[in-house]
Amino acid sequence: GAGVSQSPSNKVTEKGKDVELRCDPISGHTALYWYRQSLGQGLEFLIYFQGNSAPDKSGLPSDRFSAERTGGSVSTLTIQRTQQEDSAVYLCASSLAPNNGYTFGSGTRLTVV
Amino acid sequence: KQEVTQIPAALSVPEGENLVLNCSFTDSAIYNLQWFRQDPGKGLTSLLLIQSSQREQTSGRLNASLDKSSGRSTLYIAASQPGDSATYLCAVISDMRFGAGTRLTVKP
């Protein structure tokens, strides 16, 4: 596609429920990144995918968070048993190759009530 | 671990002023650095990408410089306009680390 697409744009969920956030990167971009931005805060790195290599999961805050990237394209970030502190904007970015510039999606605003 | 710092956290200037936003990083062995703009409630828009072999990049009224030896990058905005009001973030792409941003307000 022309840009990075994220869905849904907004998600309200009850505490304890599981949620899935989707990212569709720019076609041909081999690298994909997930970040979290809490209210008034900077970007917190979560996970990085590069081609068929094992992902860099070093930023995932707990084992409730997981992500996969199917066929080297679409990625899904899953949060299990959501907590109120998970409320944030989740941003996805892709780049043509590692160390190339990022293009960001518009983000998913997650609210846990 | 790479640390990226942006000072000041907030800046307010009158329209027409030239201004400089600062970004510092602790590990100078970087591959590149990217500047972004974020409007309230929106995603990040790329402004400039500087490769480590370059010293600066220019786009319109924006000029970004990179000094790896001192661990600094600056974003220069010429003749600021109210439409420039946003949060500006820098990122060391090779380390996947972002600064917390500088919130800029340009007053008419």
JSON list of C-alpha atoms in Angstrom, two decimals:
[
{"chain": "A", "resi": 1, "resn": "GLY", "atom": "CA", "xyz": [0.00, 0.00, 0.00]},
{"chain": "A", "resi": 2, "resn": "ALA", "atom": "CA", "xyz": [0.90, 3.65, -0.15]},
{"chain": "A", "resi": 3, "resn": "GLY", "atom": "CA", "xyz": [1.52, 3.96, 3.56]},
{"chain": "A", "resi": 4, "resn": "VAL", "atom": "CA", "xyz": [1.58, 2.01, 6.81]},
{"chain": "A", "resi": 5, "resn": "SER", "atom": "CA", "xyz": [-1.94, 1.05, 7.80]},
{"chain": "A", "resi": 6, "resn": "GLN", "atom": "CA", "xyz": [-3.00, 0.27, 11.37]},
{"chain": "A", "resi": 7, "resn": "SER", "atom": "CA", "xyz": [-6.30, -1.04, 12.60]},
{"chain": "A", "resi": 8, "resn": "PRO", "atom": "CA", "xyz": [-8.37, -0.41, 14.53]},
{"chain": "A", "resi": 9, "resn": "SER", "atom": "CA", "xyz": [-7.70, 3.29, 15.00]},
{"chain": "A", "resi": 10, "resn": "ASN", "atom": "CA", "xyz": [-9.38, 3.18, 18.40]},
{"chain": "A", "resi": 11, "resn": "LYS", "atom": "CA", "xyz": [-10.09, 0.29, 20.72]},
{"chain": "A", "resi": 12, "resn": "VAL", "atom": "CA", "xyz": [-11.84, 0.33, 24.07]},
{"chain": "A", "resi": 13, "resn": "THR", "atom": "CA", "xyz": [-11.67, -2.92, 26.01]},
{"chain": "A", "resi": 14, "resn": "GLU", "atom": "CA", "xyz": [-12.51, -4.17, 29.45]},
{"chain": "A", "resi": 15, "resn": "LYS", "atom": "CA", "xyz": [-9.74, -5.04, 31.88]},
{"chain": "A", "resi": 16, "resn": "GLY", "atom": "CA", "xyz": [-8.79, -8.69, 31.55]},
{"chain": "A", "resi": 17, "resn": "LYS", "atom": "CA", "xyz": [-9.81, -9.06, 27.91]},
{"chain": "A", "resi": 18, "resn": "ASP", "atom": "CA", "xyz": [-7.39, -9.89, 25.09]},
{"chain": "A", "resi": 19, "resn": "VAL", "atom": "CA", "xyz": [-6.86, -7.48, 22.20]},
{"chain": "A", "resi": 20, "resn": "GLU", "atom": "CA", "xyz": [-5.24, -7.74, 18.78]},
{"chain": "A", "resi": 21, "resn": "LEU", "atom": "CA", "xyz": [-3.76, -4.77, 16.96]},
{"chain": "A", "resi": 22, "resn": "ARG", "atom": "CA", "xyz": [-2.92, -4.99, 13.28]},
{"chain": "A", "resi": 23, "resn": "CYS", "atom": "CA", "xyz": [-0.21, -3.35, 11.18]},
{"chain": "A", "resi": 24, "resn": "ASP", "atom": "CA", "xyz": [0.03, -3.53, 7.40]},
{"chain": "A", "resi": 25, "resn": "PRO", "atom": "CA", "xyz": [3.44, -2.17, 6.35]},
{"chain": "A", "resi": 26, "resn": "ILE", "atom": "CA", "xyz": [4.44, -0.57, 3.08]},
{"chain": "A", "resi": 27, "resn": "SER", "atom": "CA", "xyz": [4.78, -3.21, 0.39]},
{"chain": "A", "resi": 28, "resn": "GLY", "atom": "CA", "xyz": [8.38, -4.34, 0.04]},
{"chain": "A", "resi": 29, "resn": "HIS", "atom": "CA", "xyz": [9.49, -3.04, 3.42]},
{"chain": "A", "resi": 30, "resn": "THR", "atom": "CA", "xyz": [11.42, -5.79, 5.15]},
{"chain": "A", "resi": 31, "resn": "ALA", "atom": "CA", "xyz": [11.67, -4.21, 8.60]},
{"chain": "A", "resi": 32, "resn": "LEU", "atom": "CA", "xyz": [8.69, -3.64, 10.92]},
{"chain": "A", "resi": 33, "resn": "TYR", "atom": "CA", "xyz": [8.66, -2.05, 14.37]},
{"chain": "A", "resi": 34, "resn": "TRP", "atom": "CA", "xyz": [6.12, -1.68, 17.17]},
{"chain": "A", "resi": 35, "resn": "TYR", "atom": "CA", "xyz": [6.30, 1.17, 19.67]},
{"chain": "A", "resi": 36, "resn": "ARG", "atom": "CA", "xyz": [4.07, 2.28, 22.53]},
{"chain": "A", "resi": 37, "resn": "GLN", "atom": "CA", "xyz": [3.40, 5.90, 23.47]},
{"chain": "A", "resi": 38, "resn": "SER", "atom": "CA", "xyz": [1.73, 6.51, 26.80]},
{"chain": "A", "resi": 39, "resn": "LEU", "atom": "CA", "xyz": [-0.01, 9.83, 27.43]},
{"chain": "A", "resi": 40, "resn": "GLY", "atom": "CA", "xyz": [2.53, 12.65, 27.41]},
{"chain": "A", "resi": 41, "resn": "GLN", "atom": "CA", "xyz": [5.43, 10.22, 27.12]},
{"chain": "A", "resi": 42, "resn": "GLY", "atom": "CA", "xyz": [8.02, 9.37, 24.50]},
{"chain": "A", "resi": 43, "resn": "LEU", "atom": "CA", "xyz": [8.08, 6.29, 22.31]},
{"chain": "A", "resi": 44, "resn": "GLU", "atom": "CA", "xyz": [8.86, 2.99, 24.00]},
{"chain": "A", "resi": 45, "resn": "PHE", "atom": "CA", "xyz": [10.31, 0.29, 21.73]},
{"chain": "A", "resi": 46, "resn": "LEU", "atom": "CA", "xyz": [8.42, -3.01, 21.88]},
{"chain": "A", "resi": 47, "resn": "ILE", "atom": "CA", "xyz": [9.49, -5.39, 19.10]},
{"chain": "A", "resi": 48, "resn": "TYR", "atom": "CA", "xyz": [11.32, -5.45, 15.75]},
{"chain": "A", "resi": 49, "resn": "PHE", "atom": "CA", "xyz": [10.93, -7.83, 12.81]},
{"chain": "A", "resi": 50, "resn": "GLN", "atom": "CA", "xyz": [13.45, -8.12, 9.99]},
{"chain": "A", "resi": 51, "resn": "GLY", "atom": "CA", "xyz": [12.66, -10.43, 7.11]},
{"chain": "A", "resi": 52, "resn": "ASN", "atom": "CA", "xyz": [12.63, -14.04, 8.20]},
{"chain": "A", "resi": 53, "resn": "SER", "atom": "CA", "xyz": [14.98, -13.52, 11.13]},
{"chain": "A", "resi": 54, "resn": "ALA", "atom": "CA", "xyz": [13.94, -14.12, 14.71]},
{"chain": "A", "resi": 55, "resn": "PRO", "atom": "CA", "xyz": [12.30, -10.94, 16.04]},
{"chain": "A", "resi": 56, "resn": "ASP", "atom": "CA", "xyz": [13.96, -8.68, 18.61]},
{"chain": "A", "resi": 57, "resn": "LYS", "atom": "CA", "xyz": [11.51, -8.93, 21.50]},
{"chain": "A", "resi": 58, "resn": "SER", "atom": "CA", "xyz": [13.69, -7.11, 24.02]},
{"chain": "A", "resi": 59, "resn": "GLY", "atom": "CA", "xyz": [11.21, -4.27, 24.54]},
{"chain": "A", "resi": 60, "resn": "LEU", "atom": "CA", "xyz": [8.11, -6.29, 25.34]},
{"chain": "A", "resi": 61, "resn": "PRO", "atom": "CA", "xyz": [7.10, -5.25, 28.89]},
{"chain": "A", "resi": 62, "resn": "SER", "atom": "CA", "xyz": [5.66, -8.57, 30.03]},
{"chain": "A", "resi": 63, "resn": "ASP", "atom": "CA", "xyz": [4.73, -12.03, 28.79]},
{"chain": "A", "resi": 64, "resn": "ARG", "atom": "CA", "xyz": [1.19, -10.77, 28.23]},
{"chain": "A", "resi": 65, "resn": "PHE", "atom": "CA", "xyz": [2.51, -9.09, 25.10]},
{"chain": "A", "resi": 66, "resn": "SER", "atom": "CA", "xyz": [3.30, -11.01, 21.92]},
{"chain": "A", "resi": 67, "resn": "ALA", "atom": "CA", "xyz": [3.56, -10.26, 18.24]},
{"chain": "A", "resi": 68, "resn": "GLU", "atom": "CA", "xyz": [3.86, -12.11, 15.00]},
{"chain": "A", "resi": 69, "resn": "ARG", "atom": "CA", "xyz": [4.48, -11.22, 11.41]},
{"chain": "A", "resi": 70, "resn": "THR", "atom": "CA", "xyz": [3.02, -13.50, 8.81]},
{"chain": "A", "resi": 71, "resn": "GLY", "atom": "CA", "xyz": [4.58, -13.94, 5.38]},
{"chain": "A", "resi": 72, "resn": "GLY", "atom": "CA", "xyz": [6.96, -11.08, 6.02]},
{"chain": "A", "resi": 73, "resn": "SER", "atom": "CA", "xyz": [4.11, -8.61, 5.71]},
{"chain": "A", "resi": 74, "resn": "VAL", "atom": "CA", "xyz": [1.19, -8.00, 8.09]},
{"chain": "A", "resi": 75, "resn": "SER", "atom": "CA", "xyz": [1.94, -7.97, 11.81]},
{"chain": "A", "resi": 76, "resn": "THR", "atom": "CA", "xyz": [-0.35, -8.50, 14.77]},
{"chain": "A", "resi": 77, "resn": "LEU", "atom": "CA", "xyz": [0.42, -7.32, 18.30]},
{"chain": "A", "resi": 78, "resn": "THR", "atom": "CA", "xyz": [-1.55, -9.24, 20.92]},
{"chain": "A", "resi": 79, "resn": "ILE", "atom": "CA", "xyz": [-2.05, -8.14, 24.51]},
{"chain": "A", "resi": 80, "resn": "GLN", "atom": "CA", "xyz": [-3.55, -10.77, 26.79]},
{"chain": "A", "resi": 81, "resn": "ARG", "atom": "CA", "xyz": [-5.43, -10.05, 30.00]},
{"chain": "A", "resi": 82, "resn": "THR", "atom": "CA", "xyz": [-5.25, -6.31, 29.45]},
{"chain": "A", "resi": 83, "resn": "GLN", "atom": "CA", "xyz": [-4.53, -4.00, 32.37]},
{"chain": "A", "resi": 84, "resn": "GLN", "atom": "CA", "xyz": [-5.29, -0.30, 32.75]},
{"chain": "A", "resi": 85, "resn": "GLU", "atom": "CA", "xyz": [-1.59, 0.53, 32.44]},
{"chain": "A", "resi": 86, "resn": "ASP", "atom": "CA", "xyz": [-1.70, -0.92, 28.91]},
{"chain": "A", "resi": 87, "resn": "SER", "atom": "CA", "xyz": [-3.75, 2.11, 27.83]},
{"chain": "A", "resi": 88, "resn": "ALA", "atom": "CA", "xyz": [-1.62, 3.95, 25.26]},
{"chain": "A", "resi": 89, "resn": "VAL", "atom": "CA", "xyz": [-1.20, 4.61, 21.57]},
{"chain": "A", "resi": 90, "resn": "TYR", "atom": "CA", "xyz": [0.46, 1.70, 19.80]},
{"chain": "A", "resi": 91, "resn": "LEU", "atom": "CA", "xyz": [2.45, 2.79, 16.78]},
{"chain": "A", "resi": 92, "resn": "CYS", "atom": "CA", "xyz": [3.79, 0.66, 13.98]},
{"chain": "A", "resi": 93, "resn": "ALA", "atom": "CA", "xyz": [6.54, 1.66, 11.57]},
{"chain": "A", "resi": 94, "resn": "SER", "atom": "CA", "xyz": [8.19, -0.01, 8.61]},
{"chain": "A", "resi": 95, "resn": "SER", "atom": "CA", "xyz": [11.39, 0.62, 6.68]},
{"chain": "A", "resi": 96, "resn": "LEU", "atom": "CA", "xyz": [12.77, -0.62, 3.40]},
{"chain": "A", "resi": 97, "resn": "ALA", "atom": "CA", "xyz": [15.70, -2.25, 5.17]},
{"chain": "A", "resi": 98, "resn": "PRO", "atom": "CA", "xyz": [17.34, -2.11, 8.62]},
{"chain": "A", "resi": 99, "resn": "ASN", "atom": "CA", "xyz": [18.78, 1.33, 9.34]},
{"chain": "A", "resi": 100, "resn": "ASN", "atom": "CA", "xyz": [16.65, 2.96, 6.66]},
{"chain": "A", "resi": 101, "resn": "GLY", "atom": "CA", "xyz": [14.25, 5.72, 7.67]},
{"chain": "A", "resi": 102, "resn": "TYR", "atom": "CA", "xyz": [10.97, 4.83, 9.36]},
{"chain": "A", "resi": 103, "resn": "THR", "atom": "CA", "xyz": [7.47, 5.43, 8.02]},
{"chain": "A", "resi": 104, "resn": "PHE", "atom": "CA", "xyz": [4.86, 5.36, 10.75]},
{"chain": "A", "resi": 105, "resn": "GLY", "atom": "CA", "xyz": [1.21, 4.42, 10.72]},
{"chain": "A", "resi": 106, "resn": "SER", "atom": "CA", "xyz": [-1.41, 6.58, 12.43]},
{"chain": "A", "resi": 107, "resn": "GLY", "atom": "CA", "xyz": [-1.49, 4.33, 15.47]},
{"chain": "A", "resi": 108, "resn": "THR", "atom": "CA", "xyz": [-4.09, 2.48, 17.51]},
{"chain": "A", "resi": 109, "resn": "ARG", "atom": "CA", "xyz": [-5.36, 4.23, 20.62]},
{"chain": "A", "resi": 110, "resn": "LEU", "atom": "CA", "xyz": [-6.06, 1.53, 23.22]},
{"chain": "A", "resi": 111, "resn": "THR", "atom": "CA", "xyz": [-8.14, 2.33, 26.27]},
{"chain": "A", "resi": 112, "resn": "VAL", "atom": "CA", "xyz": [-8.57, -0.30, 28.98]},
{"chain": "A", "resi": 113, "resn": "VAL", "atom": "CA", "xyz": [-11.52, 0.39, 31.28]},
{"chain": "B", "resi": 1, "resn": "LYS", "atom": "CA", "xyz": [22.40, 1.22, 25.97]},
{"chain": "B", "resi": 2, "resn": "GLN", "atom": "CA", "xyz": [21.77, 4.24, 23.76]},
{"chain": "B", "resi": 3, "resn": "GLU", "atom": "CA", "xyz": [20.10, 7.17, 25.53]},
{"chain": "B", "resi": 4, "resn": "VAL", "atom": "CA", "xyz": [18.55, 9.98, 23.49]},
{"chain": "B", "resi": 5, "resn": "THR", "atom": "CA", "xyz": [17.80, 13.32, 25.13]},
{"chain": "B", "resi": 6, "resn": "GLN", "atom": "CA", "xyz": [15.98, 16.35, 23.80]},
{"chain": "B", "resi": 7, "resn": "ILE", "atom": "CA", "xyz": [16.26, 19.74, 25.45]},
{"chain": "B", "resi": 8, "resn": "PRO", "atom": "CA", "xyz": [14.21, 21.81, 26.00]},
{"chain": "B", "resi": 9, "resn": "ALA", "atom": "CA", "xyz": [11.07, 19.78, 26.62]},
{"chain": "B", "resi": 10, "resn": "ALA", "atom": "CA", "xyz": [8.96, 22.75, 25.53]},
{"chain": "B", "resi": 11, "resn": "LEU", "atom": "CA", "xyz": [9.62, 25.94, 23.63]},
{"chain": "B", "resi": 12, "resn": "SER", "atom": "CA", "xyz": [7.43, 28.93, 22.81]},
{"chain": "B", "resi": 13, "resn": "VAL", "atom": "CA", "xyz": [8.49, 31.53, 20.26]},
{"chain": "B", "resi": 14, "resn": "PRO", "atom": "CA", "xyz": [6.86, 34.38, 18.34]},
{"chain": "B", "resi": 15, "resn": "GLU", "atom": "CA", "xyz": [6.14, 33.89, 14.67]},
{"chain": "B", "resi": 16, "resn": "GLY", "atom": "CA", "xyz": [9.04, 34.65, 12.35]},
{"chain": "B", "resi": 17, "resn": "GLU", "atom": "CA", "xyz": [11.82, 33.60, 14.71]},
{"chain": "B", "resi": 18, "resn": "ASN", "atom": "CA", "xyz": [14.57, 31.22, 13.68]},
{"chain": "B", "resi": 19, "resn": "LEU", "atom": "CA", "xyz": [14.99, 28.44, 16.23]},
{"chain": "B", "resi": 20, "resn": "VAL", "atom": "CA", "xyz": [17.12, 25.41, 17.05]},
{"chain": "B", "resi": 21, "resn": "LEU", "atom": "CA", "xyz": [15.98, 22.15, 18.61]},
{"chain": "B", "resi": 22, "resn": "ASN", "atom": "CA", "xyz": [18.59, 19.93, 20.22]},
{"chain": "B", "resi": 23, "resn": "CYS", "atom": "CA", "xyz": [19.03, 16.18, 20.32]},
{"chain": "B", "resi": 24, "resn": "SER", "atom": "CA", "xyz": [21.89, 14.41, 22.11]},
{"chain": "B", "resi": 25, "resn": "PHE", "atom": "CA", "xyz": [22.84, 10.74, 22.20]},
{"chain": "B", "resi": 26, "resn": "THR", "atom": "CA", "xyz": [25.23, 8.82, 24.40]},
{"chain": "B", "resi": 27, "resn": "ASP", "atom": "CA", "xyz": [26.72, 6.30, 21.96]},
{"chain": "B", "resi": 28, "resn": "SER", "atom": "CA", "xyz": [28.33, 7.99, 18.97]},
{"chain": "B", "resi": 29, "resn": "ALA", "atom": "CA", "xyz": [28.57, 4.75, 16.96]},
{"chain": "B", "resi": 30, "resn": "ILE", "atom": "CA", "xyz": [25.29, 5.48, 15.21]},
{"chain": "B", "resi": 31, "resn": "TYR", "atom": "CA", "xyz": [24.31, 4.63, 11.66]},
{"chain": "B", "resi": 32, "resn": "ASN", "atom": "CA", "xyz": [21.75, 7.36, 11.13]},
{"chain": "B", "resi": 33, "resn": "LEU", "atom": "CA", "xyz": [19.35, 9.76, 12.85]},
{"chain": "B", "resi": 34, "resn": "GLN", "atom": "CA", "xyz": [15.83, 10.81, 11.87]},
{"chain": "B", "resi": 35, "resn": "TRP", "atom": "CA", "xyz": [13.74, 13.82, 12.86]},
{"chain": "B", "resi": 36, "resn": "PHE", "atom": "CA", "xyz": [9.95, 13.59, 13.10]},
{"chain": "B", "resi": 37, "resn": "ARG", "atom": "CA", "xyz": [7.04, 15.86, 13.73]},
{"chain": "B", "resi": 38, "resn": "GLN", "atom": "CA", "xyz": [3.99, 14.77, 15.73]},
{"chain": "B", "resi": 39, "resn": "ASP", "atom": "CA", "xyz": [0.78, 16.75, 15.83]},
{"chain": "B", "resi": 40, "resn": "PRO", "atom": "CA", "xyz": [-1.59, 16.21, 18.80]},
{"chain": "B", "resi": 41, "resn": "GLY", "atom": "CA", "xyz": [-3.41, 12.90, 18.53]},
{"chain": "B", "resi": 42, "resn": "LYS", "atom": "CA", "xyz": [-1.61, 11.98, 15.33]},
{"chain": "B", "resi": 43, "resn": "GLY", "atom": "CA", "xyz": [1.14, 9.66, 14.19]},
{"chain": "B", "resi": 44, "resn": "LEU", "atom": "CA", "xyz": [4.72, 10.67, 13.38]},
{"chain": "B", "resi": 45, "resn": "THR", "atom": "CA", "xyz": [5.64, 12.40, 10.14]},
{"chain": "B", "resi": 46, "resn": "SER", "atom": "CA", "xyz": [9.22, 12.08, 8.93]},
{"chain": "B", "resi": 47, "resn": "LEU", "atom": "CA", "xyz": [11.03, 15.38, 8.38]},
{"chain": "B", "resi": 48, "resn": "LEU", "atom": "CA", "xyz": [14.66, 14.54, 7.70]},
{"chain": "B", "resi": 49, "resn": "LEU", "atom": "CA", "xyz": [16.93, 11.49, 7.76]},
{"chain": "B", "resi": 50, "resn": "ILE", "atom": "CA", "xyz": [20.68, 11.99, 8.18]},
{"chain": "B", "resi": 51, "resn": "GLN", "atom": "CA", "xyz": [23.07, 9.15, 7.43]},
{"chain": "B", "resi": 52, "resn": "SER", "atom": "CA", "xyz": [26.21, 8.89, 9.57]},
{"chain": "B", "resi": 53, "resn": "SER", "atom": "CA", "xyz": [28.37, 9.84, 6.56]},
{"chain": "B", "resi": 54, "resn": "GLN", "atom": "CA", "xyz": [26.47, 13.11, 6.16]},
{"chain": "B", "resi": 55, "resn": "ARG", "atom": "CA", "xyz": [26.76, 16.22, 8.27]},
{"chain": "B", "resi": 56, "resn": "GLU", "atom": "CA", "xyz": [23.45, 17.82, 7.35]},
{"chain": "B", "resi": 57, "resn": "GLN", "atom": "CA", "xyz": [20.20, 17.56, 5.42]},
{"chain": "B", "resi": 58, "resn": "THR", "atom": "CA", "xyz": [17.89, 20.34, 4.27]},
{"chain": "B", "resi": 59, "resn": "SER", "atom": "CA", "xyz": [14.24, 20.43, 3.32]},
{"chain": "B", "resi": 60, "resn": "GLY", "atom": "CA", "xyz": [12.61, 23.81, 2.76]},
{"chain": "B", "resi": 61, "resn": "ARG", "atom": "CA", "xyz": [12.87, 25.84, 5.96]},
{"chain": "B", "resi": 62, "resn": "LEU", "atom": "CA", "xyz": [14.30, 22.88, 7.89]},
{"chain": "B", "resi": 63, "resn": "ASN", "atom": "CA", "xyz": [17.96, 22.00, 8.28]},
{"chain": "B", "resi": 64, "resn": "ALA", "atom": "CA", "xyz": [19.23, 19.12, 10.38]},
{"chain": "B", "resi": 65, "resn": "SER", "atom": "CA", "xyz": [22.86, 18.65, 11.30]},
{"chain": "B", "resi": 66, "resn": "LEU", "atom": "CA", "xyz": [24.69, 15.71, 12.81]},
{"chain": "B", "resi": 67, "resn": "ASP", "atom": "CA", "xyz": [27.92, 15.74, 14.81]},
{"chain": "B", "resi": 68, "resn": "LYS", "atom": "CA", "xyz": [28.70, 12.18, 15.81]},
{"chain": "B", "resi": 69, "resn": "SER", "atom": "CA", "xyz": [31.86, 13.07, 17.70]},
{"chain": "B", "resi": 70, "resn": "SER", "atom": "CA", "xyz": [29.97, 15.29, 20.12]},
{"chain": "B", "resi": 71, "resn": "GLY", "atom": "CA", "xyz": [26.86, 13.10, 20.19]},
{"chain": "B", "resi": 72, "resn": "ARG", "atom": "CA", "xyz": [24.57, 15.87, 18.97]},
{"chain": "B", "resi": 73, "resn": "SER", "atom": "CA", "xyz": [22.06, 16.67, 16.27]},
{"chain": "B", "resi": 74, "resn": "THR", "atom": "CA", "xyz": [20.23, 19.95, 15.80]},
{"chain": "B", "resi": 75, "resn": "LEU", "atom": "CA", "xyz": [17.10, 20.81, 13.86]},
{"chain": "B", "resi": 76, "resn": "TYR", "atom": "CA", "xyz": [17.06, 24.40, 12.63]},
{"chain": "B", "resi": 77, "resn": "ILE", "atom": "CA", "xyz": [13.71, 25.92, 11.67]},
{"chain": "B", "resi": 78, "resn": "ALA", "atom": "CA", "xyz": [13.87, 29.19, 9.76]},
{"chain": "B", "resi": 79, "resn": "ALA", "atom": "CA", "xyz": [11.18, 31.87, 9.85]},
{"chain": "B", "resi": 80, "resn": "SER", "atom": "CA", "xyz": [8.87, 29.87, 12.13]},
{"chain": "B", "resi": 81, "resn": "GLN", "atom": "CA", "xyz": [5.12, 29.86, 11.48]},
{"chain": "B", "resi": 82, "resn": "PRO", "atom": "CA", "xyz": [2.12, 28.97, 13.69]},
{"chain": "B", "resi": 83, "resn": "GLY", "atom": "CA", "xyz": [1.69, 25.85, 11.54]},
{"chain": "B", "resi": 84, "resn": "ASP", "atom": "CA", "xyz": [5.07, 24.63, 12.81]},
{"chain": "B", "resi": 85, "resn": "SER", "atom": "CA", "xyz": [3.54, 24.14, 16.26]},
{"chain": "B", "resi": 86, "resn": "ALA", "atom": "CA", "xyz": [3.92, 20.44, 17.08]},
{"chain": "B", "resi": 87, "resn": "THR", "atom": "CA", "xyz": [6.14, 18.05, 19.01]},
{"chain": "B", "resi": 88, "resn": "TYR", "atom": "CA", "xyz": [9.46, 17.32, 17.35]},
{"chain": "B", "resi": 89, "resn": "LEU", "atom": "CA", "xyz": [11.18, 14.01, 18.03]},
{"chain": "B", "resi": 90, "resn": "CYS", "atom": "CA", "xyz": [14.59, 12.71, 17.09]},
{"chain": "B", "resi": 91, "resn": "ALA", "atom": "CA", "xyz": [15.44, 9.03, 16.78]},
{"chain": "B", "resi": 92, "resn": "VAL", "atom": "CA", "xyz": [18.67, 7.07, 16.51]},
{"chain": "B", "resi": 93, "resn": "ILE", "atom": "CA", "xyz": [17.33, 4.61, 13.97]},
{"chain": "B", "resi": 94, "resn": "SER", "atom": "CA", "xyz": [20.12, 2.05, 14.25]},
{"chain": "B", "resi": 95, "resn": "ASP", "atom": "CA", "xyz": [19.38, 1.69, 17.98]},
{"chain": "B", "resi": 96, "resn": "MET", "atom": "CA", "xyz": [15.60, 2.09, 17.65]},
{"chain": "B", "resi": 97, "resn": "ARG", "atom": "CA", "xyz": [15.66, 4.75, 20.38]},
{"chain": "B", "resi": 98, "resn": "PHE", "atom": "CA", "xyz": [13.68, 7.99, 20.49]},
{"chain": "B", "resi": 99, "resn": "GLY", "atom": "CA", "xyz": [14.02, 11.17, 22.47]},
{"chain": "B", "resi": 100, "resn": "ALA", "atom": "CA", "xyz": [11.03, 12.36, 24.49]},
{"chain": "B", "resi": 101, "resn": "GLY", "atom": "CA", "xyz": [10.49, 15.28, 22.14]},
{"chain": "B", "resi": 102, "resn": "THR", "atom": "CA", "xyz": [10.37, 19.07, 22.21]},
{"chain": "B", "resi": 103, "resn": "ARG", "atom": "CA", "xyz": [6.89, 20.61, 22.20]},
{"chain": "B", "resi": 104, "resn": "LEU", "atom": "CA", "xyz": [7.07, 23.74, 20.04]},
{"chain": "B", "resi": 105, "resn": "THR", "atom": "CA", "xyz": [4.50, 26.53, 20.08]},
{"chain": "B", "resi": 106, "resn": "VAL", "atom": "CA", "xyz": [4.79, 29.35, 17.56]},
{"chain": "B", "resi": 107, "resn": "LYS", "atom": "CA", "xyz": [2.61, 32.31, 18.53]},
{"chain": "B", "resi": 108, "resn": "PRO", "atom": "CA", "xyz": [1.06, 34.51, 15.84]}
]
